[in-house]
mmCIF file of C-alpha atoms and ligand atoms in Angstrom:
data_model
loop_
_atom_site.group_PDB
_atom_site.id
_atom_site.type_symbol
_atom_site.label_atom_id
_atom_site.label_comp_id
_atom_site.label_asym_id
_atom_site.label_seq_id
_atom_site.Cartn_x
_atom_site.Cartn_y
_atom_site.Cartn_z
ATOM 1 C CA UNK A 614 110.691 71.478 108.813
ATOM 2 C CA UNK A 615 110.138 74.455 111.408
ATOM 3 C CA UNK A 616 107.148 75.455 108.920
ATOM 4 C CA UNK A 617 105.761 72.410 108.948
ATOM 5 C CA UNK A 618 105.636 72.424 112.649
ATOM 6 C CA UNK A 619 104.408 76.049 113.149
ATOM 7 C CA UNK A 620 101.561 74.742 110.697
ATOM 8 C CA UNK A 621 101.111 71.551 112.330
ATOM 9 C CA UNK A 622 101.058 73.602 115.516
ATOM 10 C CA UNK A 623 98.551 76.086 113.969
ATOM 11 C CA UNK A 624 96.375 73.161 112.485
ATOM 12 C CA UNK A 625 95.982 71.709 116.490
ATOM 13 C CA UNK A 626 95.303 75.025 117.613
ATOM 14 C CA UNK A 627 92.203 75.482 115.569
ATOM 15 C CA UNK A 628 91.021 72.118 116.781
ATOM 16 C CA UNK A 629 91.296 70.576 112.854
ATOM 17 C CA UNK A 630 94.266 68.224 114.007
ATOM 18 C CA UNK A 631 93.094 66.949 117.273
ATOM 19 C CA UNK A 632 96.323 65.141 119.770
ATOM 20 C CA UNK A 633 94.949 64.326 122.907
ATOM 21 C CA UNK A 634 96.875 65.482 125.994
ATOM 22 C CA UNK A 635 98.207 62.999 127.878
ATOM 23 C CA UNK A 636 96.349 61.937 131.030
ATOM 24 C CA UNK A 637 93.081 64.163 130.363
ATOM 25 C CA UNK A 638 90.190 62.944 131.049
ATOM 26 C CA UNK A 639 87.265 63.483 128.471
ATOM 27 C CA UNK A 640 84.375 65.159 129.434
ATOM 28 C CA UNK A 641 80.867 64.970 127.869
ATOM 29 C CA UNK A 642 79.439 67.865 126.122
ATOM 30 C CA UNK A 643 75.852 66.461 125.571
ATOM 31 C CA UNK A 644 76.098 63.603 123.373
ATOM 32 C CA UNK A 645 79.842 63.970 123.099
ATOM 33 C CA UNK A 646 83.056 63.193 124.572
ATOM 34 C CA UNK A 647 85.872 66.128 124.160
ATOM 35 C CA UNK A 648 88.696 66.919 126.504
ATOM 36 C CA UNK A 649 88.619 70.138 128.475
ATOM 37 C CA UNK A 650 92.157 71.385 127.101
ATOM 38 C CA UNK A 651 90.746 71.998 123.705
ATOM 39 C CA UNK A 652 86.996 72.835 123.424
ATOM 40 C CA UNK A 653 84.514 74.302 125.898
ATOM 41 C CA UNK A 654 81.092 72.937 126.677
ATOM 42 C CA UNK A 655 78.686 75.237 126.564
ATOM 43 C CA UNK A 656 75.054 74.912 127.635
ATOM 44 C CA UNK A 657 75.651 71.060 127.567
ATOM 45 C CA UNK A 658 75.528 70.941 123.603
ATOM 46 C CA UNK A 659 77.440 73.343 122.122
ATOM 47 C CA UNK A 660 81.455 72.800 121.382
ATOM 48 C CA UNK A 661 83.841 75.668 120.529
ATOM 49 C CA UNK A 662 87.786 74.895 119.823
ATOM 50 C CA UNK A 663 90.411 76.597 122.069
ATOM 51 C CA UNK A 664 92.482 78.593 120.095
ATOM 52 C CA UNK A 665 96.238 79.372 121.452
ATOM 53 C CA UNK A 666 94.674 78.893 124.806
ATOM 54 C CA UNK A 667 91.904 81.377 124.539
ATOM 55 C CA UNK A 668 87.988 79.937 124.139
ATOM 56 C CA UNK A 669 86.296 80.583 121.289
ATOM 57 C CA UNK A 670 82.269 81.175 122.166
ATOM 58 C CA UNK A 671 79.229 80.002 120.310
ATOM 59 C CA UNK A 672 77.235 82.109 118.026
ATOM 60 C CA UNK A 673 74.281 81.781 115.627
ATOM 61 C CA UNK A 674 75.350 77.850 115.294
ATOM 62 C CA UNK A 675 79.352 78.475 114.640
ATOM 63 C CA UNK A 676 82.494 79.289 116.741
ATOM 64 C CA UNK A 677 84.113 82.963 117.493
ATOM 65 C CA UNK A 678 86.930 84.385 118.689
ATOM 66 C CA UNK A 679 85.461 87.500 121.124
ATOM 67 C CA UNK A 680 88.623 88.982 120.530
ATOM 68 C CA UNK A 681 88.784 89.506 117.135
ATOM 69 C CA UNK A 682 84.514 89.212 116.801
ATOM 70 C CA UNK A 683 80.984 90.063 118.734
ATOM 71 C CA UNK A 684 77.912 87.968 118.438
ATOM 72 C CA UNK A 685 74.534 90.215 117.573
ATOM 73 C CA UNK A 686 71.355 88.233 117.777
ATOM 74 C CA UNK A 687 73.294 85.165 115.946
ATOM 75 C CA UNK A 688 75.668 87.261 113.868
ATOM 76 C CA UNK A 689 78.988 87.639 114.172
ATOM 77 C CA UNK A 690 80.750 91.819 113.573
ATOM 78 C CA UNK A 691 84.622 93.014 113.787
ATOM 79 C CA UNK A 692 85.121 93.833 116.961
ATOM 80 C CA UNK A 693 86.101 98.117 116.151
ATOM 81 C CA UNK A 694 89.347 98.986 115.904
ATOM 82 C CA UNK A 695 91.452 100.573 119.179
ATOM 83 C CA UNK A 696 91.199 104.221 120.376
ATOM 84 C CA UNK A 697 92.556 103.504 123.624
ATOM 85 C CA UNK A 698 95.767 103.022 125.298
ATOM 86 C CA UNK A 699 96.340 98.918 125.737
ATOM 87 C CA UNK A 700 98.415 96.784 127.323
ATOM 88 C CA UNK A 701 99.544 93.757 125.586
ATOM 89 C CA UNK A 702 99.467 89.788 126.588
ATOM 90 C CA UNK A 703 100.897 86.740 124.644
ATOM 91 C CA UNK A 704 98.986 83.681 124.707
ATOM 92 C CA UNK A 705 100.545 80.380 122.843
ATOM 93 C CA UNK A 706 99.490 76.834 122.933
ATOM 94 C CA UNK A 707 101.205 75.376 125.560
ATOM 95 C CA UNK A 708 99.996 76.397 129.165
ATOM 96 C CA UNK A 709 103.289 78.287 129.974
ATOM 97 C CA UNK A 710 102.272 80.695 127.883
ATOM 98 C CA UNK A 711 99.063 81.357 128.972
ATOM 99 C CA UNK A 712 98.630 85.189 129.157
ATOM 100 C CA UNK A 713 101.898 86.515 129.518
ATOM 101 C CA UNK A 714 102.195 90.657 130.156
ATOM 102 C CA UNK A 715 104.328 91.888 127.616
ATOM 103 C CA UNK A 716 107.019 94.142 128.934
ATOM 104 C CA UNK A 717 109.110 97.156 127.689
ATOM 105 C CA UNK A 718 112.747 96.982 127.882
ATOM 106 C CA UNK A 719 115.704 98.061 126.082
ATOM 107 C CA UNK A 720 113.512 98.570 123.235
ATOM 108 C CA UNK A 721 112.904 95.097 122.888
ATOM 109 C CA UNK A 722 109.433 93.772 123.652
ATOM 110 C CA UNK A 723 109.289 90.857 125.655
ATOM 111 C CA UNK A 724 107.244 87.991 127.791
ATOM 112 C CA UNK A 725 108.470 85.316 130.106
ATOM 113 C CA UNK A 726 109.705 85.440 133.460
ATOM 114 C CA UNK A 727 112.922 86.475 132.185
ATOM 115 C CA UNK A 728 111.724 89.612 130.603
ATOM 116 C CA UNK A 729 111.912 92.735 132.203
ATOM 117 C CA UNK A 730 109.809 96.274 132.612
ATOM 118 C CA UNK A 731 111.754 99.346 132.536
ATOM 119 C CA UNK A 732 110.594 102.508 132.976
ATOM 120 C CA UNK A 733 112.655 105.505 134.062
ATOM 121 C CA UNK A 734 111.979 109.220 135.020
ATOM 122 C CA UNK A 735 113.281 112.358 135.332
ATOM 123 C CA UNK A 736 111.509 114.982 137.676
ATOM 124 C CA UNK A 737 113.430 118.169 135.683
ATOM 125 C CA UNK A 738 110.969 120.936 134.143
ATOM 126 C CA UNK A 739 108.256 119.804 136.740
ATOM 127 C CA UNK A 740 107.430 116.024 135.589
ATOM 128 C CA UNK A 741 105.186 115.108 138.672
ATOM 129 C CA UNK A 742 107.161 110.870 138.562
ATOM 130 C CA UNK A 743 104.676 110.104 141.077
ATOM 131 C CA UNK A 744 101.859 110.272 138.570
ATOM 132 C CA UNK A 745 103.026 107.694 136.646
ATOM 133 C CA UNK A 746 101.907 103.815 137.311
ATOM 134 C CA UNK A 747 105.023 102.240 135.095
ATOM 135 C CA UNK A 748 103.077 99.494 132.965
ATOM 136 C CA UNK A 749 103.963 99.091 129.671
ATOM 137 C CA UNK A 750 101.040 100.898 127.466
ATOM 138 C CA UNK A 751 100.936 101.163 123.695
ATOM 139 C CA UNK A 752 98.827 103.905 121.943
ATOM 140 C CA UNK A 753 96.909 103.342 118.753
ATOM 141 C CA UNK A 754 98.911 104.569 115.322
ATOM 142 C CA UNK A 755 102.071 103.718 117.154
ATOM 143 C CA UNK A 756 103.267 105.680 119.607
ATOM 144 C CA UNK A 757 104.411 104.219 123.072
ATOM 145 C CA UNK A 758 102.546 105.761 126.159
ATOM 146 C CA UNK A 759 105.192 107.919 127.308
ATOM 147 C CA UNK A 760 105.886 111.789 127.909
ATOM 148 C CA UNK A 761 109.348 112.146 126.678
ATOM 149 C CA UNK A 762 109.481 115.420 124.475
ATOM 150 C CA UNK A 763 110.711 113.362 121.025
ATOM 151 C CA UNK A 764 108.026 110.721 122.226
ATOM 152 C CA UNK A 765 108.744 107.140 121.761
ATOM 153 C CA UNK A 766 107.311 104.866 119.052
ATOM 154 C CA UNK A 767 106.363 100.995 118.472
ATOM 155 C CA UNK A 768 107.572 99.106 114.825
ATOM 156 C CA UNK A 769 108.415 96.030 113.509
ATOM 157 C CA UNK A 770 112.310 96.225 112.751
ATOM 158 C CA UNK A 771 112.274 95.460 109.012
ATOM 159 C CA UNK A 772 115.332 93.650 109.108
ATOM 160 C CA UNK A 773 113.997 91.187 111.946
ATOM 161 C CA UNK A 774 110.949 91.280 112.055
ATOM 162 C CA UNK A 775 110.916 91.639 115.863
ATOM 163 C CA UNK A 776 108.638 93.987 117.499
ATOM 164 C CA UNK A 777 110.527 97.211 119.166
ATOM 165 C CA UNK A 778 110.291 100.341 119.976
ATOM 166 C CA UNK A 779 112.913 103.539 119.753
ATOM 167 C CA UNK A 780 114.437 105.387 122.510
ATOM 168 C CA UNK A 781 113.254 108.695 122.957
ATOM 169 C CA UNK A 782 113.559 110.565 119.934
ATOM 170 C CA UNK A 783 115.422 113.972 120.066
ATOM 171 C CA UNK A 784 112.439 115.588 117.580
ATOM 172 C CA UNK A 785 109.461 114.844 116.800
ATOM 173 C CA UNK A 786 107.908 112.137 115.321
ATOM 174 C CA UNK A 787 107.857 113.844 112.119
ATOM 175 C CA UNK A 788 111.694 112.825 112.339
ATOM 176 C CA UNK A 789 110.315 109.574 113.097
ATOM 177 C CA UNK A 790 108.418 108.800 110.050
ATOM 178 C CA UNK A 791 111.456 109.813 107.803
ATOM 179 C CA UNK A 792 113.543 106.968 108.931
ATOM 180 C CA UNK A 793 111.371 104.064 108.190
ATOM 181 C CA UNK A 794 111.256 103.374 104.770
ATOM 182 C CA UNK A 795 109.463 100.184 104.632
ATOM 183 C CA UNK A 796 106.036 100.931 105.460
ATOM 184 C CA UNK A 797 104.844 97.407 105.472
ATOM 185 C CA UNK A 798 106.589 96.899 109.265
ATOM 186 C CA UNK A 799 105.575 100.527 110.732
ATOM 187 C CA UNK A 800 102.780 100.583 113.247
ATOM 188 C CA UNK A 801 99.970 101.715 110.677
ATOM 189 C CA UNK A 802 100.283 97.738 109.598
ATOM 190 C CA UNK A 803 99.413 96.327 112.463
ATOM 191 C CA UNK A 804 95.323 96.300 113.413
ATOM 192 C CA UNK A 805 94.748 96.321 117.116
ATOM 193 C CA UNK A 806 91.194 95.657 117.736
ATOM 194 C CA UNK A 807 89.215 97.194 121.288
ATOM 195 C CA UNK A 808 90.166 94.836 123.579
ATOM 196 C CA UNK A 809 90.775 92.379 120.968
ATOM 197 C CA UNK A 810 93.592 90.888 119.101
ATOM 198 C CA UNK A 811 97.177 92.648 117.773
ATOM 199 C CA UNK A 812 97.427 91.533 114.232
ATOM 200 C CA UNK A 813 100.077 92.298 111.420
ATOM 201 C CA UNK A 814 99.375 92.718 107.843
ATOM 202 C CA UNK A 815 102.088 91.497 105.914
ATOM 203 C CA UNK A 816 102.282 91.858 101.930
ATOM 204 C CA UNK A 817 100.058 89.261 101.480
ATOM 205 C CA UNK A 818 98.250 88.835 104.065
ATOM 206 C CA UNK A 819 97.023 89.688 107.653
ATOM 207 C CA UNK A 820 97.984 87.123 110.245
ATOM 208 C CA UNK A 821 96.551 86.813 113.564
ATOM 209 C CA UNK A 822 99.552 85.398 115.417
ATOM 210 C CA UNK A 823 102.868 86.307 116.319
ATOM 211 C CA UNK A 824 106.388 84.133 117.286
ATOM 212 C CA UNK A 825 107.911 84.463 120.842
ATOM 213 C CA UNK A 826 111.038 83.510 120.506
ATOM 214 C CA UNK A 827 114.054 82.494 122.720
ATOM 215 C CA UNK A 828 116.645 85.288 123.247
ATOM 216 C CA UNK A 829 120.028 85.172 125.004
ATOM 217 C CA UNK A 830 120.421 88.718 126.409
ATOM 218 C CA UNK A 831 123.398 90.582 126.168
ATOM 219 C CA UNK A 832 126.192 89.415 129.060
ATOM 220 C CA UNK A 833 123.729 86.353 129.904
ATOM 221 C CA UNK A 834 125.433 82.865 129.512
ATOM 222 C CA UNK A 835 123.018 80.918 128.084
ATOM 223 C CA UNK A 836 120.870 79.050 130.347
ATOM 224 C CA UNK A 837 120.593 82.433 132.017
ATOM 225 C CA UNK A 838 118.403 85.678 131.518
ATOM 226 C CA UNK A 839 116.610 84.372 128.680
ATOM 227 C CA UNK A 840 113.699 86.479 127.425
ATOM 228 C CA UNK A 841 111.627 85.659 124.775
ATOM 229 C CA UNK A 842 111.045 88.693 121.981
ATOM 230 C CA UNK A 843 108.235 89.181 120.444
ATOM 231 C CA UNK A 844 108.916 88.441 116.256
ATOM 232 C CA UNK A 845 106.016 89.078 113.493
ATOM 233 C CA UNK A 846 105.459 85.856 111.336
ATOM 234 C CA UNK A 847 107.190 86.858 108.721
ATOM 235 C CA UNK A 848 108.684 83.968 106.090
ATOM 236 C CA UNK A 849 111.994 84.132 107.274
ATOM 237 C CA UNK A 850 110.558 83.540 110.736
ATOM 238 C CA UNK A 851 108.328 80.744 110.331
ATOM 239 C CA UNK A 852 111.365 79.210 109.151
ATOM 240 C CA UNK A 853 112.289 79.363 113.088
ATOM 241 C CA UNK A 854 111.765 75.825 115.613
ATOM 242 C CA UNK A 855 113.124 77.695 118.700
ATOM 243 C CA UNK A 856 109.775 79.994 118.910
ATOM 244 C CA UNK A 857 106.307 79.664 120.517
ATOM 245 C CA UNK A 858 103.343 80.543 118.566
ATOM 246 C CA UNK A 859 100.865 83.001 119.877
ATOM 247 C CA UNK A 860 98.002 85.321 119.776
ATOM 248 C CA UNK A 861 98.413 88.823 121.188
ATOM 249 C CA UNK A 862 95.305 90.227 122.695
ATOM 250 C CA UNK A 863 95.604 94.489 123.396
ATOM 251 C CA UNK A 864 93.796 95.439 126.680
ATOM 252 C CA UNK A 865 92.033 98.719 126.767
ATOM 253 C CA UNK A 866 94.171 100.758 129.882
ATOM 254 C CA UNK A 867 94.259 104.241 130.900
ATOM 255 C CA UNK A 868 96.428 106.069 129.919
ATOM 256 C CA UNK A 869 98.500 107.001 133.132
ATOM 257 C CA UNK A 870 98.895 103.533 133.630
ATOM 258 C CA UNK A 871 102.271 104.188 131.195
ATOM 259 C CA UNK A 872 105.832 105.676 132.402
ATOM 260 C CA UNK A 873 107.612 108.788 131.557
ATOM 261 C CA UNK A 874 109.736 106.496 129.626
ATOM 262 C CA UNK A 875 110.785 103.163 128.658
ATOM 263 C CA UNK A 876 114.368 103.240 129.005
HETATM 264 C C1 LIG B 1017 107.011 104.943 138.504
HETATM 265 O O1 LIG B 1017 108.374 105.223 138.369
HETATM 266 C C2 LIG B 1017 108.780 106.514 138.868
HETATM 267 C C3 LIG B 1017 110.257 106.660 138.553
HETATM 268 O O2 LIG B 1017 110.541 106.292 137.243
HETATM 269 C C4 LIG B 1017 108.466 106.620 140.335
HETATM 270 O O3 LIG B 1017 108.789 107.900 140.803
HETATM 271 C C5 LIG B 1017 106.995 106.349 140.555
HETATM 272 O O4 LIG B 1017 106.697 106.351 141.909
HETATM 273 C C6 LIG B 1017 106.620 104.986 139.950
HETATM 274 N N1 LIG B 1017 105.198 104.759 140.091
HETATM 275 C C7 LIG B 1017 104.717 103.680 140.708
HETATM 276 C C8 LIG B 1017 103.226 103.587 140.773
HETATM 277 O O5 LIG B 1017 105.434 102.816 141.172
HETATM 278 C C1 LIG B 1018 109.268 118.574 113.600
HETATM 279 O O1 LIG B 1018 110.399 118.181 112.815
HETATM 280 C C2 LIG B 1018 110.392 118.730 111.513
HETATM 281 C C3 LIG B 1018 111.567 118.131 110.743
HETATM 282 O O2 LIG B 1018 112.731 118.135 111.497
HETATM 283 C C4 LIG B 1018 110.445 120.262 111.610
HETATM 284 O O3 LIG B 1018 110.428 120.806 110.328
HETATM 285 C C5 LIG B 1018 109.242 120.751 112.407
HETATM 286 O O4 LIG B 1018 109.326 122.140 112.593
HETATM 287 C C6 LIG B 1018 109.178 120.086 113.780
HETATM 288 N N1 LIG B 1018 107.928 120.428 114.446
HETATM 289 C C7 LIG B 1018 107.867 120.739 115.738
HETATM 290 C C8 LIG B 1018 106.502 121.037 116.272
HETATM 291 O O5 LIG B 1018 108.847 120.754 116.468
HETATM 292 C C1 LIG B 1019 103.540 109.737 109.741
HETATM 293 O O1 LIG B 1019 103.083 108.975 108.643
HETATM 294 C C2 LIG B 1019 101.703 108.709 108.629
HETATM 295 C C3 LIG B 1019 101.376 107.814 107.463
HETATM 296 O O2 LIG B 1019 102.372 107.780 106.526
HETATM 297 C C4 LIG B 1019 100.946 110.030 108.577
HETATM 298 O O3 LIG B 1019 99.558 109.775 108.613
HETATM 299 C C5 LIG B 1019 101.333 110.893 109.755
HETATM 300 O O4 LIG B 1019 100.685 112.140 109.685
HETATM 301 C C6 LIG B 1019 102.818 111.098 109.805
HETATM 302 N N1 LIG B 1019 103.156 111.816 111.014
HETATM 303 C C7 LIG B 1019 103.876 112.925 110.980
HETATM 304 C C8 LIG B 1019 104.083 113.580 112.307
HETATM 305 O O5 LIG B 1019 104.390 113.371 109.969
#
């Protein structure tokens, strides 16, 4: 039932199921009518589906997603994959979730307006704190953008599927490696393209979205300080109906934008 619906939800998405929203008025594109919620005109001819809330652009007589793809006199490349530091937003169907930061917090990544940034730092040993703008930046290959000796490092919890990241570790990340086993939900998985899309390659297959998904936190009655975490589509998962689906699109940052440490 909840897969049917994540499908169902996928299928309007990608503009092949197509629900009118209530109240919107069509628009013409040209010749034809669309509404503005799913497709964007361009040049008065040309109609490309919204996907999870993000435009898809024209190119070479089809539809791509500029942040998985580039257009090159009418072709369509990968977009390369990250060397920079990025910052992360979730973007699901529904306008709520329209570009939502994510945030580091109690190694839990989350969006919403629930969901907190922490950051933390100690000025011992000559850590200039100041220096430090406090975002929460992820580096390529899985490390978070922190300066903690151990360092601190992004996963996918194996038994959850929800997307983390540890305290800071007392080693190195040598240490780090050791204790996940499954290599299928550690960060060399998951393709982040250059300012371009997060994406998770699971056994079978690489998906390009992820499940945000409704979270009581700890000592919250519920109705109160609800976050929603950040889960990869795994099959368990998209057995879910409490989550929103979503694209995650990494922003290229600097690197200072990060904290000492994401407490
Ligand atoms: C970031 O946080 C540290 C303390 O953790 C603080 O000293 C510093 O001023 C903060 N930076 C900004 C830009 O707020
Ligand atoms: C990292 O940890 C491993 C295993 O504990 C250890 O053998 C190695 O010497 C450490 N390297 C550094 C640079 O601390
Ligand atoms: C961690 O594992 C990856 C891939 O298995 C490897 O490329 C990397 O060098 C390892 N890092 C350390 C510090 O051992």
């Amino acid at each position: 039932m909840a897969l049917k619906r994540a499908f169902a939800a996928l299928a309007l998405a990608s503009g092949l199921l197509i629900l009118p929203a209530l109240a919107e008025e069509q628009e013409k594109c040209g010749q034809a009518s669309y509404y503005p919620s799913e497709y964007t005109c361009y040049d008065d001819k040309t109609l490309c589906p919204i996907q999870f809330s993000l435009a898809t652009k024209p190119c070479g007589g089809g539809c791509y997603s500029p942040e998985q793809y580039s257009c090159e006199d009418g072709t369509i490349k990968d977009l390369p994959e990250a060397t920079s530091p990025f910052s992360l937003t979730f973007s699901g169907v529904r306008k709520t979730f329209r570009d939502l930061n994510v945030k580091a917090c109690g190694r839990y990544l989350a969006v919403g307006a629930n969901a907190r940034e922490c950051h933390a730092c100690t000025a011992a040993g000559g850590t200039n704190c100041g220096s430090y703008q406090n975002s929460t930046v992820l580096l390529p290959g899985g490390q978070m953008a922190s300066d903690v000796p151990g360092h601190q490092f992004w996963y996918i919890e194996p038994s959850s599927g929800i997307l983390r990241y540890t305290e800071a570790l007392a080693g190195n990340s040598s240490v780090w490696n050791a204790t996940i086993p499954e290599k299928e939900f550690a960060a060399q998985n998951v393709k982040v393209y250059e300012n371009g899309l997060f994406t998770w390659t699971r056994e079978d297959a690489t998906t390009h979205w992820w499940m945000a998904c409704l979270v009581t936190l700890p000592g919250g009655a519920v109705g109160t300080a609800r976050s929603w975490r950040i889960y990869a589509p795994t099959y368990v998962n998209m057995e879910r109906g409490d989550c929103e689906i979503g694209r995650i699109v990494a922003k290229a940052v600097d690197r200072n934008a990060g904290a000492y440490k994401y407490p």
